[in-house]
Coordinates of C-alpha atoms and ligand atoms in Angstrom, one line a residue:
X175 CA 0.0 0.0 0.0
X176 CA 2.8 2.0 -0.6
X177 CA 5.1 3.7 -3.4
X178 CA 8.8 3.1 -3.8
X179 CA 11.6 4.8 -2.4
X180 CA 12.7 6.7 -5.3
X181 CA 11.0 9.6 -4.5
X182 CA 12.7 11.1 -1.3
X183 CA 15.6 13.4 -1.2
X184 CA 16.3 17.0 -1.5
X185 CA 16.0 18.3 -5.1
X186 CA 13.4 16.1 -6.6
X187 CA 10.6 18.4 -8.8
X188 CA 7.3 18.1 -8.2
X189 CA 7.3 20.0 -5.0
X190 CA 5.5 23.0 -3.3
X191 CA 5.4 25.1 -6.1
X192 CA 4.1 28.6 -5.1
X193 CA 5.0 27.7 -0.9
X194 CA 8.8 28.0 -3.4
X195 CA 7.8 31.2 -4.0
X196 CA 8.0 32.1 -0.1
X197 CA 11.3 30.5 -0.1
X198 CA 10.3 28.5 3.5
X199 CA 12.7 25.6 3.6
X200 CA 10.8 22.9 4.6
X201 CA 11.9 20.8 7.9
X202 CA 9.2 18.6 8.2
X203 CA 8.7 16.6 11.5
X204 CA 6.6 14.2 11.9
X205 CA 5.9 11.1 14.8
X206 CA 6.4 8.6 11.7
X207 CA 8.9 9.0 9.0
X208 CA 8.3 7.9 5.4
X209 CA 10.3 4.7 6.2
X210 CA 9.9 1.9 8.5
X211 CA 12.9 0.4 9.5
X212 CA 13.2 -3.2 10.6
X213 CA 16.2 -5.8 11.0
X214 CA 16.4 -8.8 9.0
X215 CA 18.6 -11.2 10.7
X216 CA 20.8 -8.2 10.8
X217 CA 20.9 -6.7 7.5
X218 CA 19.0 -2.9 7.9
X219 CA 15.8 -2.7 5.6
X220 CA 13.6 0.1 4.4
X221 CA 10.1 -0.2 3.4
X222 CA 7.5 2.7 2.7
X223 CA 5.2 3.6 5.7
X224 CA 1.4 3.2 5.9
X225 CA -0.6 5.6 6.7
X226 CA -2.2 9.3 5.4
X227 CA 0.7 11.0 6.8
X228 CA 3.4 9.3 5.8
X229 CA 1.8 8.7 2.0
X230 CA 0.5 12.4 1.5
X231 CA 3.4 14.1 2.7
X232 CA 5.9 11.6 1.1
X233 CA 5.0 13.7 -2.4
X234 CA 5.6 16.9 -0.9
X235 CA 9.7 18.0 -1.0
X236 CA 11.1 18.9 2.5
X237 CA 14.5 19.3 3.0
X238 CA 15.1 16.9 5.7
X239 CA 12.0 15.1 7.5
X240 CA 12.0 14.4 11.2
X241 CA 10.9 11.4 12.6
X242 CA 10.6 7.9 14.5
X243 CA 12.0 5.2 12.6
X244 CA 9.7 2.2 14.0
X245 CA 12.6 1.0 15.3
X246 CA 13.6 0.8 18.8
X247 CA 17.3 2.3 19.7
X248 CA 18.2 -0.7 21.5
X249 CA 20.3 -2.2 18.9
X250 CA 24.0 -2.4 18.9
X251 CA 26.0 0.8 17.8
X252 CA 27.4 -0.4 14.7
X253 CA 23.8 -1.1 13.7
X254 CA 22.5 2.2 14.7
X255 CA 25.2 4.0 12.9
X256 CA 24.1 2.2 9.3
X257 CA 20.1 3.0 10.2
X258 CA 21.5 6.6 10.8
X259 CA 23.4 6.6 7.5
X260 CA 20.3 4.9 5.6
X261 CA 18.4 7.7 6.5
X262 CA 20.3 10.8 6.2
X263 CA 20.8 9.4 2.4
X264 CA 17.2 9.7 1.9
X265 CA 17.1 13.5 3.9
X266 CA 15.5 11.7 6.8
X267 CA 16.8 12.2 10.6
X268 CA 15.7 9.5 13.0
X269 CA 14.4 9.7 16.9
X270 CA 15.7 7.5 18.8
X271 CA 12.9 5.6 20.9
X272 CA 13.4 2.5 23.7
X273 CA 11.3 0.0 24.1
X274 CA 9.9 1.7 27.0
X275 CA 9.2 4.8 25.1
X276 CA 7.5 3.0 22.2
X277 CA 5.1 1.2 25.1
X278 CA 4.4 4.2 27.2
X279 CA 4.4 7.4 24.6
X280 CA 3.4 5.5 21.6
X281 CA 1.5 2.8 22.4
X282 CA -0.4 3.8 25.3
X283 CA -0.4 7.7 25.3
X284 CA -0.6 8.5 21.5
X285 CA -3.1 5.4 20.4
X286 CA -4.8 4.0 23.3
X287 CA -5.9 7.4 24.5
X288 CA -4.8 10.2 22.4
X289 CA -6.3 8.6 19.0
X290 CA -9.6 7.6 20.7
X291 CA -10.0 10.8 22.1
X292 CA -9.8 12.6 18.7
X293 CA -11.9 10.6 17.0
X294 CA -14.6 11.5 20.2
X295 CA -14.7 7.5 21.1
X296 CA -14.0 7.0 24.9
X297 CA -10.1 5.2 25.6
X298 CA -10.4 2.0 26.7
X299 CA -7.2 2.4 28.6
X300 CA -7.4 5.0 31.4
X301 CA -4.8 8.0 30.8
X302 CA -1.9 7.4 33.7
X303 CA 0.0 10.1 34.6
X304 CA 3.3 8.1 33.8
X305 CA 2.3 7.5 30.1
X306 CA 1.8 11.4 30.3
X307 CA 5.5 12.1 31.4
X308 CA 6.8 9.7 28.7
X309 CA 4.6 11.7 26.2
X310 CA 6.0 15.0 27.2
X311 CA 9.4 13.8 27.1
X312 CA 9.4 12.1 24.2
X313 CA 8.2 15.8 22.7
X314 CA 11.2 17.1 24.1
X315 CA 13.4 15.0 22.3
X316 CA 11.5 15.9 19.0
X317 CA 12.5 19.4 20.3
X318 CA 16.3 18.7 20.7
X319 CA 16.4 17.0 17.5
X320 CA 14.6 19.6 15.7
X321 CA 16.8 22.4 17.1
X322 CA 19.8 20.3 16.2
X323 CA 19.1 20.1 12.2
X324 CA 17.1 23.4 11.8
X325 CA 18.9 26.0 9.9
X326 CA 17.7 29.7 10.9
X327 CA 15.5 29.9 7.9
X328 CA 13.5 26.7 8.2
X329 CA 10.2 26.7 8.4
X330 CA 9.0 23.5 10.6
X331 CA 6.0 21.9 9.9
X332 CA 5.1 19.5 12.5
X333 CA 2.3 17.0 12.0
X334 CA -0.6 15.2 13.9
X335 CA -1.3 14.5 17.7
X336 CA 2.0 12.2 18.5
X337 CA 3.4 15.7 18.7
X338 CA 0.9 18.2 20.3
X339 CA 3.3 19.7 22.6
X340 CA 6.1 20.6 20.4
X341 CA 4.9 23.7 18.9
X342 CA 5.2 25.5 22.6
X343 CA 8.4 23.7 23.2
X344 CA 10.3 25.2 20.7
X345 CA 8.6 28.5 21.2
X346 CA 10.2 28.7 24.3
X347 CA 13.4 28.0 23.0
X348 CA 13.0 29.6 19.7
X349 CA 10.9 32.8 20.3
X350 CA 11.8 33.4 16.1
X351 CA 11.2 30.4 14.8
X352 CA 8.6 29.8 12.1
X353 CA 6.1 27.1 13.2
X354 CA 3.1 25.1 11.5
X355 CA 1.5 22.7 13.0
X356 CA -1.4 20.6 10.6
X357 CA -3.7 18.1 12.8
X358 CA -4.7 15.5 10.0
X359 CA -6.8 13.2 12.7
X360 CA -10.2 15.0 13.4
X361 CA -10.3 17.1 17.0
X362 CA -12.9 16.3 19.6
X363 CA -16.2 18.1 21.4
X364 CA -14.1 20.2 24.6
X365 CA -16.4 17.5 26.8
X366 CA -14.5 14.6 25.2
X367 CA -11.2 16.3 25.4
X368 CA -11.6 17.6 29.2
X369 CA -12.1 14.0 30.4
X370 CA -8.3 13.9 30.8
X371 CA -6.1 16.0 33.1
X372 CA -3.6 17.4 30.5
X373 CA -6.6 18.7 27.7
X374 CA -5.6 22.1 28.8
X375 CA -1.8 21.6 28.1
X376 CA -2.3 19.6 24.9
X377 CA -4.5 22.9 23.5
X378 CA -1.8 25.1 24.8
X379 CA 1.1 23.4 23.2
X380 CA -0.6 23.8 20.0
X381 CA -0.9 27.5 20.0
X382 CA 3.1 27.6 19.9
X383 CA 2.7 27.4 16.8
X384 CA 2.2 30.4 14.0
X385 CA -0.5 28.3 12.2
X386 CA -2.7 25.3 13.0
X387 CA -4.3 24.0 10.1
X388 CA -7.2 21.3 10.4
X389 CA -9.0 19.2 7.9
X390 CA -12.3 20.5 8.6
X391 CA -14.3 23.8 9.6
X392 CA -15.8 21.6 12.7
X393 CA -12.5 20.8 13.6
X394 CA -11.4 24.4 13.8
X395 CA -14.4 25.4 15.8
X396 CA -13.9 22.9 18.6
X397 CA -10.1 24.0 18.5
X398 CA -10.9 27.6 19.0
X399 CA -13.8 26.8 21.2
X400 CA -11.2 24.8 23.8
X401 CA -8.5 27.4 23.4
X402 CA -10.9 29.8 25.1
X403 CA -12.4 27.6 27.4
X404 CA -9.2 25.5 28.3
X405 CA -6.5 27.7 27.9
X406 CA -8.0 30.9 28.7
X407 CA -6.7 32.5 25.2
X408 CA -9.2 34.8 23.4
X409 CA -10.4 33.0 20.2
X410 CA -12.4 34.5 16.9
X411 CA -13.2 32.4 13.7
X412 CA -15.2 32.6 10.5
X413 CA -15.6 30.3 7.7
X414 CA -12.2 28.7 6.9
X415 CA -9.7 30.7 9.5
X416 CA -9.6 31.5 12.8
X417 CA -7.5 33.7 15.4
X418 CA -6.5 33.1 18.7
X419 CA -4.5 35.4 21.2
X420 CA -1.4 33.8 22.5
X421 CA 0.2 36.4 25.0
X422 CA 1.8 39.0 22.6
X423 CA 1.2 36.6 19.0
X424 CA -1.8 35.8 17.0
X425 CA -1.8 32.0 16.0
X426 CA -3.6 31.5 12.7
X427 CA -6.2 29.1 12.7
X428 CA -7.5 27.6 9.1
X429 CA -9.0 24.9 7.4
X430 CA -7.0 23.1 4.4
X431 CA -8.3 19.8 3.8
X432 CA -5.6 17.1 2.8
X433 CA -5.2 15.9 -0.2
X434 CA -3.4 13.1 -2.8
X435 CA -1.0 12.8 -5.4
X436 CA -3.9 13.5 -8.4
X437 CA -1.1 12.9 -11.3
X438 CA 0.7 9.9 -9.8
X439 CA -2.5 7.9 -8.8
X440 CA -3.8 8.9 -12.5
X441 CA -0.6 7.3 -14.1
X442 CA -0.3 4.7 -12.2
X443 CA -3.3 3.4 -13.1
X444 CA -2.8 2.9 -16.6
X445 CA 0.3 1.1 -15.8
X446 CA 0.3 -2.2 -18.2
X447 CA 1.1 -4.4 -14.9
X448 CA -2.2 -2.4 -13.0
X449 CA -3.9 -3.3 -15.8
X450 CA -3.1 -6.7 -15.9
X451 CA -3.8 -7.2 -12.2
X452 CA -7.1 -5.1 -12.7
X453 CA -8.4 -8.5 -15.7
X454 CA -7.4 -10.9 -12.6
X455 CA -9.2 -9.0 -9.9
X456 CA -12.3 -8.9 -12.2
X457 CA -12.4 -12.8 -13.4
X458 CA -15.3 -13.3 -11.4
X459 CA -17.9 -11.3 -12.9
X460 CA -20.5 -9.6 -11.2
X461 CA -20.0 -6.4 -9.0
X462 CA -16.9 -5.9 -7.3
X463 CA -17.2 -4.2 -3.6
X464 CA -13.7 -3.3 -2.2
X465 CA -12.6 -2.0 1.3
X466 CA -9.1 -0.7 1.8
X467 CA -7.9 0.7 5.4
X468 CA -5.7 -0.2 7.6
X469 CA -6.5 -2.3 10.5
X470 CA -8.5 0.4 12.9
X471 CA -11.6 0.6 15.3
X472 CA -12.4 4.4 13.7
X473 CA -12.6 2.6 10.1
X474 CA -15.9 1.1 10.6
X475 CA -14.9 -2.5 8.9
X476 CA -17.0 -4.7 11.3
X477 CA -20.5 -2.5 10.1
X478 CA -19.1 -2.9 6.8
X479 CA -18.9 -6.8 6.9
X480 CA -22.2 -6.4 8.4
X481 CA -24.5 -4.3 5.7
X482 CA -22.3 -6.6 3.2
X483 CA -24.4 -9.7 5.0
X484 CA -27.4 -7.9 4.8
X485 CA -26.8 -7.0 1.0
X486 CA -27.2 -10.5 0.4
X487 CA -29.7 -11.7 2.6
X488 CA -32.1 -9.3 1.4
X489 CA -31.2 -9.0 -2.3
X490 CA -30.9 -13.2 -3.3
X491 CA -30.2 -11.9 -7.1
X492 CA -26.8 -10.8 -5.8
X493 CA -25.7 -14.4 -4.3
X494 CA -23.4 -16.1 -6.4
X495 CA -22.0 -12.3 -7.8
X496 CA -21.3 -10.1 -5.6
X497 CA -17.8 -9.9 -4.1
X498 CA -16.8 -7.9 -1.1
X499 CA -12.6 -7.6 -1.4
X500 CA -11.0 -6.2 1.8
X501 CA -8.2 -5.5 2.6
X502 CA -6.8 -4.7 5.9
X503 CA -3.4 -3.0 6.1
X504 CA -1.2 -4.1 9.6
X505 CA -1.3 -1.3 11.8
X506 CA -0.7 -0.8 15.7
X507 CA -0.8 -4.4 16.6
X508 CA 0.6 -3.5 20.2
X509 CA -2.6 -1.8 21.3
X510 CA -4.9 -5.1 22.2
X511 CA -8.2 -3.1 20.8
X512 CA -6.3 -3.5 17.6
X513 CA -5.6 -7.1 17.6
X514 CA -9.1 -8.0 19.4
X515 CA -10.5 -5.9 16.1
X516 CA -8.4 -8.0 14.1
X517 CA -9.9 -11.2 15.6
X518 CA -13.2 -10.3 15.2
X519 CA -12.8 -9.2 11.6
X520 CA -11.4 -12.9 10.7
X521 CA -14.8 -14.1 12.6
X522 CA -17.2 -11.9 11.2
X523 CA -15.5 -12.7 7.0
X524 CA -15.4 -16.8 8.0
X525 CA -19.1 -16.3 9.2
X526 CA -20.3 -14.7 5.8
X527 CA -18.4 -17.1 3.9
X528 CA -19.7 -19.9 5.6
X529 CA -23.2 -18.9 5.7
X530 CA -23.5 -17.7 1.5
X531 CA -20.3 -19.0 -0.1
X532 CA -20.7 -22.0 -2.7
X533 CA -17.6 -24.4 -3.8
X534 CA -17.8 -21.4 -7.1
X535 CA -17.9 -18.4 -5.0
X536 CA -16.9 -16.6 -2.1
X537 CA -18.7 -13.4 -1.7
X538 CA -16.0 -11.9 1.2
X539 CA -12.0 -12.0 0.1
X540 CA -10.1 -10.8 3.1
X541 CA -6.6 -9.7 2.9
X542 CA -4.8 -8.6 6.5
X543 CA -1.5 -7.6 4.6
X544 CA 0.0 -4.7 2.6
X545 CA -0.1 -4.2 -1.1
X546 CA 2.4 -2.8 -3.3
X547 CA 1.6 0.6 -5.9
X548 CA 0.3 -1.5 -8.6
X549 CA -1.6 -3.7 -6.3
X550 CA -3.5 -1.2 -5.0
X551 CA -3.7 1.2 -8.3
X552 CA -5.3 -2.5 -9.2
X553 CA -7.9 -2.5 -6.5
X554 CA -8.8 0.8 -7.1
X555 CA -9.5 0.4 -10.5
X556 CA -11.3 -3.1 -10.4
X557 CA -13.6 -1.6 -7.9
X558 CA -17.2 -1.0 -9.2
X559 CA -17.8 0.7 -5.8
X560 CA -15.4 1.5 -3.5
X561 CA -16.6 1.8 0.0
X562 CA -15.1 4.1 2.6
X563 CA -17.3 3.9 5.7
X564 CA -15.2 5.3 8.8
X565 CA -17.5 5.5 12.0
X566 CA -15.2 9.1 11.9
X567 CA -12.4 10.0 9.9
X568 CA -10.2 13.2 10.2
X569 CA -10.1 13.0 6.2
X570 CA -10.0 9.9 4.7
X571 CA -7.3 9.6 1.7
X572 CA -8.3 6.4 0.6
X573 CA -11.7 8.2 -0.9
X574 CA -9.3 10.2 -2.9
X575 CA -6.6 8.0 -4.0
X576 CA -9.6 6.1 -5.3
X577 CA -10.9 9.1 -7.2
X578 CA -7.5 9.9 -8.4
X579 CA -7.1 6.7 -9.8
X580 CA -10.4 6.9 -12.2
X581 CA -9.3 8.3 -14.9
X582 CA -11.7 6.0 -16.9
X583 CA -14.5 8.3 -15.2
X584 CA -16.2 4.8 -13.5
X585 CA -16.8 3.7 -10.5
X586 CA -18.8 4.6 -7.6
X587 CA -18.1 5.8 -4.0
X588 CA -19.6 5.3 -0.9
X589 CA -18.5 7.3 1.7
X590 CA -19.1 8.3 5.5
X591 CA -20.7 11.4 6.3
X592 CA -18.3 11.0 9.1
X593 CA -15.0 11.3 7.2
X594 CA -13.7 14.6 6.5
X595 CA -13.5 13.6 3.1
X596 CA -17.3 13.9 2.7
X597 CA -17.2 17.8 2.9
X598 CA -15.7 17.8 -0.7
X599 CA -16.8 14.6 -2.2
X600 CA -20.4 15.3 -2.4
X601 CA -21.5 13.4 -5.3
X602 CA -20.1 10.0 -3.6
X603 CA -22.7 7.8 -2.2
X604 CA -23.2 9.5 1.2
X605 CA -23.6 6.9 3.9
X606 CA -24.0 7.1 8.1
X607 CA -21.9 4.0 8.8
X608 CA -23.7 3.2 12.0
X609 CA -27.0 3.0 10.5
X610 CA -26.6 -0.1 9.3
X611 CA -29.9 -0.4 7.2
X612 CA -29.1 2.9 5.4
X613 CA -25.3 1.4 5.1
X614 CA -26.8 -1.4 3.2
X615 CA -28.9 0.8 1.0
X616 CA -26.1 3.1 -0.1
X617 CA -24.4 -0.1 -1.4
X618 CA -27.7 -0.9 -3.4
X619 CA -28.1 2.5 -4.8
X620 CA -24.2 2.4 -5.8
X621 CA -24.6 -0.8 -7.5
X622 CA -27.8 -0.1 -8.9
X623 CA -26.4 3.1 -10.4
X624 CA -26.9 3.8 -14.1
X625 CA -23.5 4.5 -16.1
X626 CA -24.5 7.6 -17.1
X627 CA -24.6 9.2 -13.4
X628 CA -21.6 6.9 -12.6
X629 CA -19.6 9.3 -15.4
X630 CA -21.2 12.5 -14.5
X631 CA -20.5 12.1 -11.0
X632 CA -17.0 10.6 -11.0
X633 CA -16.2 13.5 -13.4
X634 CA -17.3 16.0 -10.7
X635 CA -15.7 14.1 -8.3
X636 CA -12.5 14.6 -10.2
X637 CA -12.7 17.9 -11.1
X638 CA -12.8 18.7 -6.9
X639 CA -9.6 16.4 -6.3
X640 CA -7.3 17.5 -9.1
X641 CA -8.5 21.5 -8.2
X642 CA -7.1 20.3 -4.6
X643 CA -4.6 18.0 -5.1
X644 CA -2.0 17.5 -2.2
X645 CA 0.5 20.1 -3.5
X646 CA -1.8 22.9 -3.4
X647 CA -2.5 22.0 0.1
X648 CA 1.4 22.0 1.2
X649 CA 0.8 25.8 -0.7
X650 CA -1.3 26.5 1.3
X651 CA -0.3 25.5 4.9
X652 CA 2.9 26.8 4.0
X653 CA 1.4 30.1 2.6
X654 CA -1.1 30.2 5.8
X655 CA 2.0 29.7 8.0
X656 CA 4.3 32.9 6.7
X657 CA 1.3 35.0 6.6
X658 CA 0.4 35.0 9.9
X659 CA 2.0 38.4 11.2
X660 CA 1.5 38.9 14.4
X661 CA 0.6 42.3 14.7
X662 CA -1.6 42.5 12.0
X663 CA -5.0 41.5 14.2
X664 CA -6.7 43.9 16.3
X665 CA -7.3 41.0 19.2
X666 CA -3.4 41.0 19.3
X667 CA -2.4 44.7 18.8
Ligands
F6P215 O1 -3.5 9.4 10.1 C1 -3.2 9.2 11.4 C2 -1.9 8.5 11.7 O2 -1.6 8.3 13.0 C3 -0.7 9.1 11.0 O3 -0.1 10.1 11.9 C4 0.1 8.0 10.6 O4 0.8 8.2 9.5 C5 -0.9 6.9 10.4 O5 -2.0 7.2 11.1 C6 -0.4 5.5 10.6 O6 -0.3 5.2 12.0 P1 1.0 4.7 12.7 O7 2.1 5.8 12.5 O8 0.6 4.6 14.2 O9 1.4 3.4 12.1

């Protein structure tokens, strides 16, 4: 589910275009780099990180990325000197995290309480004040790092709730320094957030920065809305951008929904190998559902599976036709709602196979597993509807990638209301994935649909996602990021 490596380095085209035209260099810092690195009885490998950060930003040029490797630093020195060299070839600069770290900030903190929180689910795990302190340290060592490679000029642009606290960090070091900060996972009602002690700190470590950008208008409000009440900062907004007082500074607030490579997912799918795979994927006839997310409660895959099974109890013309691919990418498998998720999706697919499959068909194909570019350029174009049914969804690149991909002007979405995505893809089948009745209906109306609307809504479709294509939104975080002068706004004068 991932691109080569080719791409990263300093001085590839294809970059940020008119952010150039500021001249910010780029430091980008993020909790995950581009890479994951792993040991293979001991020979260092590289392979693409999943994920919407790593495979939105990974087409933007930086000139050096910040980040955790995947690795722990517990290996010998000779092996941590060759993962350091791997990476500073590709522009990258590793974190060094222990075991402990990777347990307590990562695993605990960031996606058994943080990544909940956001998405306004309740943790499972209670927050403990240790895994707090191993959070906040662990942003200190971002900061270390960051002030380590920055060169004067840099502007850094940090990325997504691993690193919430870094933006005041540096601040404090660096009154000068030029700061974005983009939040790509939705943020949460202030009741949600204020059920842990540190909601207040978390808001305030934010507003270190010059420029928060969000993927959504809701997602600003509640940010400005918990600035006031949380942090006691004076907050305005209006459609799109907001302001809020820090001290003596005015942090800009604005709305820049992510976005996809538009011309590599268009190419790529004409590929002669995608195309090939695409004949294969389609042998069996009859229409082809797919699902493509990686492994995680917010994605919605159980109520999927479930309006798949009622698709074909209550529609018999379908049995023996209609195939439901998904695939599940590897992700988190630490955090035990992860693998208990993982358990029950392996239950729920035997249970539908079992219960409508025949020896000549087997309406649910699950993969758990990764793809490589073609693969999923394949699956994307095989798709006759391509479901993307997060129970909530900060913005959901899949939805795009997919319209990227169909060039051929076919296909149909379905698509959460709950994913930011569905702001701009409004001529997708929109679907509440909790109702699982009205789940089940989107899927009819999308197979049901008539080629003509098919086009004439995939071409509108496409027209939104190349106008917005993930360059233009580097442009304009970037842009909102070296426009925001402090003085300029009466609430900070
Ligand atoms: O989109 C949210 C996010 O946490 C990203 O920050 C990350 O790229 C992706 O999910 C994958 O998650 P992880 O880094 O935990 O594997």
């Amino acid at each position: 589910m991932a691109p080569s490596l080719g791409w990263i380095g300093p001085g590839r085209s294809g970059a940020l275009r008119a952010a150039d035209a500021a001249s910010p260099r780029v430091l980008v810092v993020s909790n995950r780099l581009p890479v994951t690195v792993s040991l293979h009885g001991g020979i260092v490998r590289l392979t693409p990180s999943a994920g919407g950060v790593a495979t939105g930003l990974r087409r933007i040029h930086s000139r050096r990325w910040i980040g955790w490797s995947g690795m722990s630093a517990q290996v010998p020195p000779v092996v941590q000197r060759e993962i350091d060299a791997r990476l500073n070839d590709i522009a990258t600069c590793g974190v060094a995290l222990s075991d402990a770290d990777i347990t307590s900030y990562y695993t605990r903190m960031a996606n058994s309480v943080l990544w909940p929180l956001l998405h306004d689910r309740c943790p499972e795990t209670a927050a403990e004040s240790a895994d707090w302190e191993t959070y906040r340290s662990v942003n200190a060592r971002f900061a270390d790092v960051v002030l380590r490679e920055r060169s004067p000029d840099d502007l850094i642009w940090i990325h997504d709730y691993h690193l919430m606290l870094l933006p005041r960090l540096l601040r404090e070091r660096r009154p000068d320094a030029r700061i974005a900060f983009f939040l790509h996972s939705p943020f949460p009602r202030l009741s949600t957030l204020a059920t842990i002690p540190w909601a207040a700190e978390l808001v305030d470590g934010l507003l270190g920065a010059d420029a928060v950008g969000f993927q959504t208008q809701s997602d600003l409000r509640r940010f400005a809305r918990a600035s006031r009440a949380l942090a006691g900062r004076p907050s305005e907004w209006t459609a799109g951008s907001g302001l809020v007082a820090d001290h003596d500074r005015g942090v800009r607030l604005h709305v820049t929904p992510m976005s996809v490579d538009v011309a590599a997912f268009a190419s790529r799918a004409d590929d002669p190998e995608t195309r090939r795979r695409v004949l294969a994927l389609r042998a069996g006839g009859g229409p082809l559902l797919v699902g493509i997310d990686r492994l995680d409660p917010t994605k919605g895959i159980p109520q999927r599976l479930e309006a798949f099974g009622r698709l074909l109890e209550s529609h018999p013309e379908l049995r023996g036709r209609a195939r439901l691919l998904q695939l599940a990418v590897p992700s988190r498998e630490a955090v035990p709602a992860y693998r208990r998720l993982g358990r029950h999706v392996e239950t729920m697919v035997a249970g539908l196979n079992a219960r409508f499959g025949t020896p000549e068909w087997k309406p649910v194909e699950y993969t758990y597993g990764s793809v490589d570019e073609q693969g999923l350029a394949a699956l994307y174009r095989a798709a006759d509807v391509m479901l993307v049914t997060p129970l909530r969804d900060g913005m959901n690149l899949v939805a795009k990638e997919f319209v990227a991909s169909r060039k051929d002007e076919s296909g149909v979405l379905v698509l959460s209301r709950r994913a930011g995505a569905a702001n701009e893809l409004t001529d997708a089948v929109l679907v509440d994935p909790e109702d699982l009745e009205g789940l089940m209906r989107g899927y009819v109306t999308a197979i049901a649909m008539g080629s003509a609307e098919r086009r004439a809504r995939m071409r509108r479709l496409r027209a939104r996602v190349a106008a917005h294509d993930v360059h233009r939104w580097a442009s304009q975080c970037l842009h909102a990021a070296g426009a925001a002068d402090r003085a300029a706004h009466p609430m900070v004068s």
